[in-house]
Coordinates of C-alpha atoms in Angstrom, one line a residue:
M1 CA -130.8 176.0 14.6
P2 CA -131.8 179.7 17.0
V3 CA -133.6 178.7 20.3
I4 CA -136.8 180.3 20.2
E5 CA -138.5 181.6 23.7
R6 CA -142.1 182.6 23.2
L7 CA -142.5 185.9 25.7
D8 CA -145.7 186.6 25.3
A9 CA -148.6 186.5 22.2
V10 CA -146.8 188.8 19.6
R11 CA -142.9 188.5 21.1
S12 CA -139.9 186.1 21.7
L13 CA -136.5 186.1 21.8
V14 CA -134.0 184.5 19.2
D15 CA -131.3 183.0 20.6
C16 CA -128.7 183.4 17.7
G17 CA -125.8 182.4 19.2
H18 CA -122.5 184.2 19.7
G19 CA -124.0 186.2 22.5
V20 CA -126.5 187.6 20.0
V21 CA -130.6 187.8 20.7
A22 CA -132.6 189.3 18.8
T23 CA -136.4 190.2 19.4
L24 CA -138.7 188.8 17.3
F25 CA -142.2 190.3 16.5
A26 CA -145.2 187.8 15.5
D27 CA -148.0 186.6 17.3
A28 CA -148.4 182.4 16.5
R29 CA -150.2 183.1 13.6
V30 CA -147.6 184.3 11.7
E31 CA -145.9 182.4 9.5
I32 CA -141.9 182.2 10.2
D33 CA -139.5 180.3 7.9
R34 CA -137.1 178.4 9.1
A35 CA -134.4 179.2 7.0
S36 CA -134.8 182.7 7.6
L37 CA -134.2 181.7 11.3
D38 CA -130.8 179.7 10.2
D39 CA -129.7 182.8 8.0
I40 CA -130.5 185.2 11.2
A41 CA -128.1 183.0 12.8
G42 CA -125.2 183.5 10.4
F43 CA -125.9 186.9 10.4
A44 CA -124.8 187.1 14.2
E45 CA -121.3 185.9 13.2
T46 CA -120.3 188.9 12.0
T47 CA -119.1 189.6 15.8
A48 CA -116.9 187.3 15.5
T49 CA -116.0 189.1 12.8
A50 CA -115.7 192.2 14.3
A51 CA -113.8 191.0 17.2
R52 CA -111.2 189.4 14.2
L53 CA -111.0 193.2 12.5
V54 CA -110.4 194.8 16.4
E55 CA -107.7 192.8 16.7
A56 CA -106.3 193.4 13.4
G57 CA -106.1 197.1 13.9
T58 CA -109.1 197.3 11.4
L59 CA -112.4 198.6 13.4
D60 CA -111.8 201.0 16.4
P61 CA -111.8 199.0 19.6
G62 CA -115.6 198.3 21.3
S63 CA -117.1 197.7 17.6
G64 CA -119.7 195.0 16.9
L65 CA -123.7 194.1 16.7
G66 CA -125.5 195.6 19.4
R67 CA -129.8 194.8 19.3
I68 CA -131.4 192.7 16.7
V69 CA -135.7 193.5 16.1
L70 CA -137.5 191.1 13.5
T71 CA -140.7 192.5 12.3
P72 CA -143.2 190.1 11.2
D73 CA -142.9 190.0 7.6
F74 CA -139.3 188.7 8.4
H75 CA -138.4 186.2 5.6
R76 CA -135.4 185.1 3.5
G77 CA -132.7 187.4 1.6
A78 CA -129.4 188.2 0.7
A79 CA -126.6 188.8 3.6
M80 CA -129.5 188.9 6.7
P81 CA -133.2 188.1 5.9
V82 CA -135.8 191.2 5.1
G83 CA -137.3 192.3 7.9
T84 CA -134.1 192.9 10.1
V85 CA -133.4 196.0 12.0
A86 CA -129.9 195.3 13.2
E87 CA -127.4 198.3 15.6
T88 CA -124.5 198.1 14.9
R89 CA -120.8 200.3 16.9
G90 CA -117.7 201.4 14.4
F91 CA -118.7 199.8 11.4
V92 CA -121.5 199.8 8.7
I93 CA -122.6 196.8 6.5
P94 CA -123.3 198.1 2.9
R95 CA -124.9 194.1 2.3
A96 CA -127.1 194.9 5.4
A97 CA -129.2 197.2 2.5
G98 CA -128.0 195.5 -0.8
S99 CA -128.3 196.5 -4.2
D100 CA -132.0 198.6 -3.8
I101 CA -130.9 201.2 -1.4
G102 CA -133.2 203.3 -0.8
C103 CA -136.5 201.5 -1.6
G104 CA -139.4 202.4 0.1
M105 CA -142.9 203.6 -0.1
S106 CA -145.4 206.6 -0.5
L107 CA -148.9 206.7 -0.3
A108 CA -150.6 210.0 -2.0
V109 CA -154.1 210.8 -2.1
L110 CA -156.0 211.9 -4.8
D111 CA -159.1 214.3 -5.4
I112 CA -161.3 211.9 -7.0
E113 CA -163.9 209.1 -5.9
A114 CA -162.2 205.5 -6.5
D115 CA -165.3 204.6 -8.1
E116 CA -165.1 207.1 -11.1
I117 CA -161.2 205.6 -11.6
A118 CA -162.3 201.8 -11.6
A119 CA -165.3 202.8 -14.6
L120 CA -162.4 203.5 -16.8
G121 CA -161.6 200.8 -18.0
R122 CA -159.1 199.7 -20.8
P123 CA -158.2 203.3 -21.8
L124 CA -157.3 203.8 -18.7
E125 CA -154.6 200.6 -18.7
A126 CA -153.2 202.1 -22.2
A127 CA -152.8 205.8 -21.0
L128 CA -150.9 204.5 -17.9
R129 CA -148.3 201.7 -20.3
H130 CA -147.8 204.6 -22.1
A131 CA -147.1 206.7 -19.4
F132 CA -144.8 204.4 -17.7
F133 CA -143.1 202.1 -20.1
E134 CA -143.8 203.6 -23.6
G135 CA -141.7 207.0 -22.8
G136 CA -144.7 208.9 -22.3
R137 CA -143.3 210.5 -18.9
N138 CA -142.3 213.9 -19.4
I139 CA -139.3 215.1 -17.1
R140 CA -136.5 217.4 -18.6
L141 CA -133.5 217.6 -16.1
D142 CA -130.0 219.2 -16.7
A143 CA -126.9 217.7 -14.8
A144 CA -126.8 220.8 -11.9
T145 CA -130.4 220.0 -11.6
R146 CA -129.7 215.9 -11.6
E147 CA -126.8 216.4 -8.7
A148 CA -129.3 218.9 -6.8
V149 CA -131.8 215.4 -6.5
L150 CA -129.1 213.7 -5.7
V151 CA -127.4 215.9 -2.8
E152 CA -131.1 217.7 -1.6
G153 CA -133.7 215.0 -2.6
L154 CA -136.9 216.7 -3.1
A155 CA -135.3 220.1 -2.9
G156 CA -132.6 219.7 -5.2
L157 CA -135.4 220.1 -7.7
S158 CA -136.8 223.5 -7.2
A159 CA -133.1 224.5 -6.8
S160 CA -133.9 224.4 -10.9
A161 CA -134.0 227.4 -12.7
R162 CA -135.4 225.5 -15.9
E163 CA -138.7 224.0 -16.5
T164 CA -138.9 220.1 -15.7
G165 CA -142.0 219.3 -16.6
L166 CA -144.0 216.8 -14.7
F167 CA -142.6 218.1 -11.6
D168 CA -144.0 221.6 -12.5
R169 CA -147.2 220.4 -11.5
L170 CA -146.3 221.2 -7.9
G171 CA -144.5 224.4 -8.5
A172 CA -141.8 225.2 -5.6
A173 CA -144.7 225.7 -3.3
G174 CA -146.0 222.3 -4.2
L175 CA -142.8 221.0 -3.7
A176 CA -142.3 222.1 -0.3
R177 CA -145.0 221.3 0.9
A178 CA -144.3 217.4 -0.1
A179 CA -141.0 217.4 1.1
A180 CA -142.5 218.0 4.4
R181 CA -145.1 215.2 4.5
C182 CA -141.6 213.0 3.5
H183 CA -139.4 210.7 6.2
G184 CA -136.2 213.5 6.7
G185 CA -138.2 216.3 5.0
G186 CA -137.6 214.5 1.5
R187 CA -134.2 213.9 1.7
I188 CA -131.4 211.5 3.1
A189 CA -128.5 214.3 5.0
G190 CA -125.1 213.4 4.2
A191 CA -125.3 213.1 0.4
R192 CA -122.7 213.2 -1.7
V193 CA -122.1 212.8 -5.7
G194 CA -118.4 211.2 -6.2
D195 CA -117.4 209.3 -9.3
V196 CA -120.2 206.2 -8.4
L197 CA -123.1 208.2 -9.3
S198 CA -121.3 210.7 -12.1
E199 CA -122.8 208.6 -15.0
W200 CA -126.8 209.7 -14.6
L201 CA -125.0 213.9 -14.2
R202 CA -123.9 213.8 -17.9
P203 CA -126.7 216.1 -19.2
G204 CA -127.2 215.7 -23.3
G205 CA -129.4 217.8 -26.1
R206 CA -127.7 221.0 -27.2
D207 CA -129.1 222.6 -24.4
G208 CA -127.7 220.2 -22.1
V209 CA -130.9 219.3 -20.9
T210 CA -132.0 215.3 -21.5
R211 CA -136.1 213.4 -21.3
D212 CA -134.8 211.8 -18.5
G213 CA -135.8 208.0 -19.6
F214 CA -135.2 207.0 -15.6
L215 CA -136.6 208.5 -13.6
G216 CA -140.4 207.1 -13.3
T217 CA -139.2 203.7 -13.5
V218 CA -141.3 201.1 -11.1
G219 CA -138.3 198.6 -11.6
G220 CA -138.4 194.9 -10.9
G221 CA -139.4 192.1 -8.4
N222 CA -142.4 193.6 -6.0
H223 CA -141.7 196.9 -7.0
F224 CA -145.8 198.1 -8.1
V225 CA -147.5 200.7 -8.2
E226 CA -151.0 200.7 -7.4
I227 CA -154.1 202.6 -7.3
Q228 CA -156.4 201.9 -4.6
R229 CA -159.4 202.9 -2.7
V230 CA -159.7 204.0 1.1
E231 CA -161.6 201.4 2.5
T232 CA -162.4 201.8 5.6
I233 CA -160.8 204.4 8.3
V234 CA -159.8 203.6 11.7
D235 CA -158.6 206.7 13.0
R236 CA -160.7 209.9 12.3
R237 CA -158.2 211.7 13.4
A238 CA -154.9 210.7 11.9
A239 CA -157.4 210.4 9.0
W240 CA -158.4 214.1 8.7
D241 CA -155.2 215.5 9.7
W242 CA -153.1 213.4 6.8
G243 CA -156.0 214.1 4.1
V244 CA -157.2 210.3 3.9
R245 CA -161.1 210.3 3.0
P246 CA -162.9 207.2 2.6
G247 CA -163.9 206.3 -0.8
R248 CA -161.0 208.5 -2.7
A249 CA -158.6 207.0 -4.6
A250 CA -154.8 206.8 -3.5
V251 CA -151.4 205.9 -5.2
M252 CA -149.1 203.3 -3.5
V253 CA -145.5 203.2 -4.6
H254 CA -143.1 200.8 -4.3
S255 CA -139.6 201.2 -5.8
G256 CA -136.0 202.4 -4.7
S257 CA -133.0 203.9 -6.2
L258 CA -133.1 200.9 -9.6
G259 CA -129.4 201.1 -11.3
L260 CA -128.1 204.0 -8.9
G261 CA -128.5 202.0 -6.3
K262 CA -127.1 198.6 -7.6
A263 CA -123.9 200.5 -8.7
V264 CA -123.2 202.0 -5.0
A265 CA -123.8 198.6 -3.4
L266 CA -121.4 196.7 -6.0
A267 CA -118.4 199.9 -5.4
H268 CA -118.3 199.5 -1.7
L269 CA -118.4 196.0 -1.6
D270 CA -115.0 196.0 -3.8
R271 CA -113.5 198.4 -1.2
A272 CA -114.6 196.3 2.0
L273 CA -112.5 193.2 -0.6
A274 CA -110.0 195.8 -0.8
L275 CA -109.7 196.8 2.6
W276 CA -109.9 193.5 3.9
P277 CA -106.7 192.2 6.3
A278 CA -104.2 190.1 3.8
G279 CA -104.2 187.0 5.7
E280 CA -107.4 186.9 7.4
R281 CA -110.0 184.6 6.3
R282 CA -112.6 186.0 4.3
P283 CA -116.0 185.6 7.5
A284 CA -118.4 182.3 5.8
N285 CA -121.4 184.4 6.0
G286 CA -119.6 186.7 3.5
I287 CA -120.7 189.6 5.4
L288 CA -117.3 192.4 4.9
P289 CA -117.8 195.5 7.3
L290 CA -117.0 198.9 6.5
A291 CA -115.3 201.2 9.5
L292 CA -117.1 203.9 10.7
T293 CA -114.9 206.5 12.8
A294 CA -116.7 208.3 16.2
E295 CA -117.2 211.2 13.9
G296 CA -119.2 209.1 11.8
G297 CA -116.0 208.9 8.7
G298 CA -113.8 206.3 7.3
P299 CA -114.8 204.0 4.7
G300 CA -118.4 203.7 6.2
G301 CA -118.5 207.1 6.0
D302 CA -118.1 207.4 2.2
Y303 CA -120.5 204.6 1.9
L304 CA -123.2 206.3 3.9
A305 CA -122.7 209.0 2.0
D306 CA -122.8 207.7 -1.7
M307 CA -125.5 205.4 -0.1
A308 CA -127.8 208.6 1.2
A309 CA -127.3 210.1 -2.7
A310 CA -129.1 206.9 -4.5
A311 CA -131.9 207.3 -1.2
N312 CA -132.0 211.1 -2.3
F313 CA -133.0 209.3 -6.0
A314 CA -135.4 207.0 -4.6
I315 CA -137.4 209.3 -2.9
V316 CA -137.6 211.3 -6.2
N317 CA -138.5 208.5 -8.5
R318 CA -141.6 207.2 -6.1
L319 CA -142.8 211.1 -6.3
A320 CA -142.3 211.1 -10.5
M321 CA -144.2 207.8 -10.4
S322 CA -147.4 209.1 -7.9
L323 CA -147.4 212.3 -9.9
M324 CA -147.6 210.3 -13.2
V325 CA -150.6 208.7 -12.3
A326 CA -152.3 211.5 -11.4
E327 CA -151.3 213.2 -14.7
T328 CA -152.4 210.3 -16.3
L329 CA -155.9 210.2 -14.7
S330 CA -156.5 214.1 -15.0
R331 CA -156.0 214.3 -18.9
L332 CA -158.8 210.7 -18.9
V333 CA -161.2 212.5 -17.2
G334 CA -161.2 215.8 -18.5
R335 CA -160.1 217.9 -15.2
A336 CA -157.1 218.4 -13.6
I337 CA -156.9 216.1 -9.9
G338 CA -155.6 217.3 -6.8
W339 CA -152.6 215.0 -5.5
H340 CA -152.1 215.3 -1.6
L341 CA -148.7 213.2 -0.5
V342 CA -149.6 211.6 2.7
H343 CA -145.8 210.3 3.6
D344 CA -142.8 208.8 2.0
L345 CA -140.3 206.8 3.7
P346 CA -137.3 204.2 3.5
H347 CA -137.4 200.6 4.2
N348 CA -134.1 199.3 2.9
L349 CA -131.5 201.8 4.2
V350 CA -128.5 202.6 7.2
W351 CA -128.5 205.1 9.5
G352 CA -125.7 206.3 10.5
Q353 CA -125.4 208.8 13.9
G354 CA -121.4 209.1 14.5
H355 CA -119.9 205.5 15.2
R356 CA -122.9 204.3 15.5
A357 CA -125.1 202.6 12.4
L358 CA -129.3 201.6 12.6
H359 CA -129.6 199.2 9.0
R360 CA -132.9 198.6 8.3
K361 CA -133.6 195.7 5.8
G362 CA -137.1 195.8 4.9
A363 CA -138.2 197.6 7.6
C364 CA -139.9 200.9 7.8
P365 CA -139.4 203.4 10.7
A366 CA -142.2 203.9 12.8
L367 CA -141.4 207.6 14.0
Y368 CA -143.8 209.5 17.0
D369 CA -142.5 212.7 18.3
A370 CA -145.2 214.8 19.9
A371 CA -143.1 218.4 19.0
D372 CA -143.4 217.2 15.2
P373 CA -145.3 219.8 13.6
V374 CA -146.7 217.9 10.7
F375 CA -147.1 214.4 12.1
P376 CA -147.7 215.7 16.5
D377 CA -150.0 212.0 16.1
G378 CA -147.2 209.6 14.8
H379 CA -145.5 209.0 11.2
P380 CA -147.0 207.4 8.9
V381 CA -146.4 203.6 8.2
I382 CA -147.2 201.7 4.9
V383 CA -147.7 198.5 5.1
P384 CA -149.0 196.9 1.3
G385 CA -150.5 193.1 1.8
S386 CA -149.6 192.1 -1.8
M387 CA -151.3 192.4 -5.6
G388 CA -154.7 192.2 -4.8
T389 CA -155.0 192.2 -1.4
A390 CA -155.5 194.9 1.0
S391 CA -153.2 197.3 2.4
W392 CA -152.9 199.4 5.8
L393 CA -152.0 203.3 7.0
L394 CA -151.0 203.0 10.3
R395 CA -149.3 205.7 12.6
G396 CA -146.1 205.2 14.5
L397 CA -145.6 204.9 18.2
G398 CA -142.3 205.1 18.4
S399 CA -141.6 202.1 20.0
A400 CA -137.9 201.5 21.7
E401 CA -138.5 197.7 21.9
S402 CA -138.8 197.6 18.3
L403 CA -135.6 200.3 17.5
E404 CA -138.7 201.9 16.2
S405 CA -139.1 199.7 13.4
A406 CA -142.3 198.1 11.7
P407 CA -142.5 195.6 9.0
H408 CA -142.7 196.9 5.2
G409 CA -145.3 194.7 4.1
A410 CA -146.8 190.9 4.5
G411 CA -143.6 189.7 3.8
R412 CA -143.1 186.3 1.5
V413 CA -143.9 182.8 2.1
L414 CA -142.9 181.2 -1.3
S415 CA -139.9 182.0 -3.8
R416 CA -140.5 183.5 -7.1
N417 CA -139.6 179.9 -8.3
A418 CA -142.3 178.3 -5.9
G419 CA -144.5 181.2 -7.5
R420 CA -143.9 180.8 -10.8
A421 CA -145.9 177.6 -10.2
A422 CA -148.8 178.7 -8.4
P423 CA -151.9 177.6 -10.1
E424 CA -153.4 180.6 -8.6
D425 CA -154.3 183.0 -11.4
P426 CA -151.3 185.9 -11.1
R427 CA -153.6 188.7 -12.1
P428 CA -156.5 188.9 -8.9
I429 CA -156.9 192.6 -10.1
R430 CA -156.0 194.7 -12.8
V431 CA -152.4 195.0 -14.0
V432 CA -150.5 196.9 -16.4
G433 CA -147.5 195.5 -17.6
K434 CA -144.5 196.5 -20.2
I435 CA -147.2 194.7 -22.8
D436 CA -150.9 193.9 -23.3
L437 CA -151.6 190.5 -22.5
E438 CA -154.8 190.4 -24.3
R439 CA -153.4 191.7 -27.4
S440 CA -149.8 189.7 -27.7
R441 CA -148.3 186.7 -28.7
R442 CA -149.8 183.6 -26.9
D443 CA -146.0 182.6 -26.1
V444 CA -145.1 185.9 -24.8
A445 CA -148.1 186.3 -23.2
A446 CA -147.5 183.1 -21.0
E447 CA -143.7 184.1 -20.1
A448 CA -145.3 187.8 -19.0
A449 CA -148.3 186.1 -16.7
R450 CA -145.8 183.3 -15.4
T451 CA -143.6 186.2 -14.0
L452 CA -146.5 187.8 -12.8
S453 CA -147.2 184.3 -10.6
E454 CA -144.1 185.2 -9.0
E455 CA -145.9 188.2 -7.2
A456 CA -149.7 186.6 -6.7
P457 CA -150.8 186.4 -3.5
R458 CA -150.7 183.2 -2.3
V459 CA -146.5 183.7 -2.3
Y460 CA -146.9 186.3 0.5
K461 CA -148.3 186.3 4.4
D462 CA -151.7 187.5 5.5
I463 CA -151.5 191.0 6.1
G464 CA -154.3 190.9 9.2
P465 CA -151.9 189.2 11.5
V466 CA -148.7 191.3 10.7
V467 CA -151.0 194.0 11.1
D468 CA -152.2 192.8 14.2
T469 CA -148.5 192.5 15.7
V470 CA -147.7 195.4 15.4
A471 CA -150.8 197.1 16.9
D472 CA -150.6 194.6 19.8
A473 CA -146.9 194.9 20.5
G474 CA -147.7 198.8 20.5
I475 CA -146.0 199.9 17.1
A476 CA -147.9 201.6 15.4
A477 CA -151.6 202.2 15.5
R478 CA -154.2 201.5 12.5
V479 CA -155.4 204.3 10.5
A480 CA -156.9 203.1 7.2
R481 CA -156.9 200.1 4.9
L482 CA -156.8 200.0 1.8
A483 CA -158.6 198.3 -1.1
P484 CA -156.3 197.6 -4.2
L485 CA -157.9 199.0 -7.5
L486 CA -155.6 198.4 -10.6
T487 CA -151.8 197.8 -10.6
V488 CA -149.2 198.7 -12.5
K489 CA -145.8 196.0 -12.6
G490 CA -142.1 196.4 -14.1

C-alpha cells in the first residue's frame, strides 16, 4: 500500500514505490478509494518497464516516468486511475487514454430562460428522444468533409462546399467563433487519417453524401447531454466575458470519440504487443509503452497522430449534440434560440511535445495565459457533478504544481454494479433515454431504470469538496454554479 504524507489541507504526497512520488490534491472531505492507490502504485512499475526497454534498445536512454498528479476525482480506472496526470519521456502509453480517446466536456449558453424550458414538459422529452435516438438529427457529410473533420476538427466543417444540415445553422463565421472558444482552436494538431479510421470516410448515396448516424451520439456509461440553469454567478467579470447570465439555460455535453477511439486504441495496443522485445517478460501492470523519438516520431508519434484524429471527431460530436438541443428547442418554442459556446475541452488525451508526453486520464486542462485574446483571465474549466446534482464552471489558473490540470468531474465512489443495487431513485431529475420508461413494457423499463442507477448521484462524490480543493489549491477559480433541469442519457 502506498504511503501518504499530508502536506497541508489540500495536498498530499503519495509514495508509489519505484522512486515515484505523486502529488494528490484532495482535502480531508474528499473520499479516496484505497484500491485506486494500489492501482497508481501498479502504474509506477512503468518506471521499471522503461528501464528494461532502454537496456533492450527499444527506448532511448533517459526514457522514463516524470511527475504524476492526482486530481480530487481520483478513482479506479483501467491501466491507471481516472484523475491521473502523468508525464513521460521517450514514450507514450496508449492505455492511459484507453478507448474513449478525446472524451471531454462542452458548455454552451442558450438565448432562452431556463424557466421557459422547465415548463415544456413531455413534448420536450419526446422531441429530444427523436433527435438523439430516433434518427431526428440532420447531418449530411461527404467523404472529403469527413476526412477534413478528422484532420482539422471544427475547421473541417467549414471547408465543405456542400450543405451539412445541422452545422449550417452556424455558417463559416459561426464555426470560426466556436472554434476560437475551444481548447486548441477546435483542433488537436498533428492528426492524420490512416487505415485505422478509414472506415468512417466511406461515402454513400448517389452523390457521395450520407446522413451520418454516428455524429451526434451520446455514447454510454457516464456520458450525457444536460440542459441546465445558470444558478449562481461567483465571478461576474469572467461570466460576463463568457456570455454566462443568471437564469439562462445552458447545455453541457460529456462525450467522446465513440467507436473511432476504440479502433485507435485497439490498433496501437496490437502494435505495442508486436513491438515488444522477443524473450522479454511483459509487465504485470499490462502497460506497454510505445517509443517516442526526440522529434515526436516513432511508434509513439504514429499513435499520437491517430489519437488526434479521433479527438477531433469527438470535438465535432460534442458540438453536434449541443446544436441538436438548440434546434429542438427552437422548433418547440417557435423561434430561433441563440446558441453561444463557452468552451470545449478534452479530459482523456495525450499531449506530445518532442520526446515528452503529458497523459491526462479523466483530468482536464486548467490553463492561464494573460496574453490569450479569448480567455485572458484563464481558460474555462467544466466540472460536472452527477445526474441530478450541480455542476461548476471554473477558470483555470495555470498551476504548474498541478501540471495545469483540474478534475473532470466529482469522481465515482461506487462501482457500476453497486450503483445498480442502489435503492436511490436513479432519476432525481427528468431523464430522456432511448425508451420512454412510462410507456414501455414493465420488464424493459425496469432494466433501463437499473442501468440508470449506475449513474445515480449516490455513486459519485460530493462536488462541493472537489471544487473547494481545486479553488483552495490555486488550480482554478469559481465562476458559476449550474443546476440540472433535464439529462439525456444513452
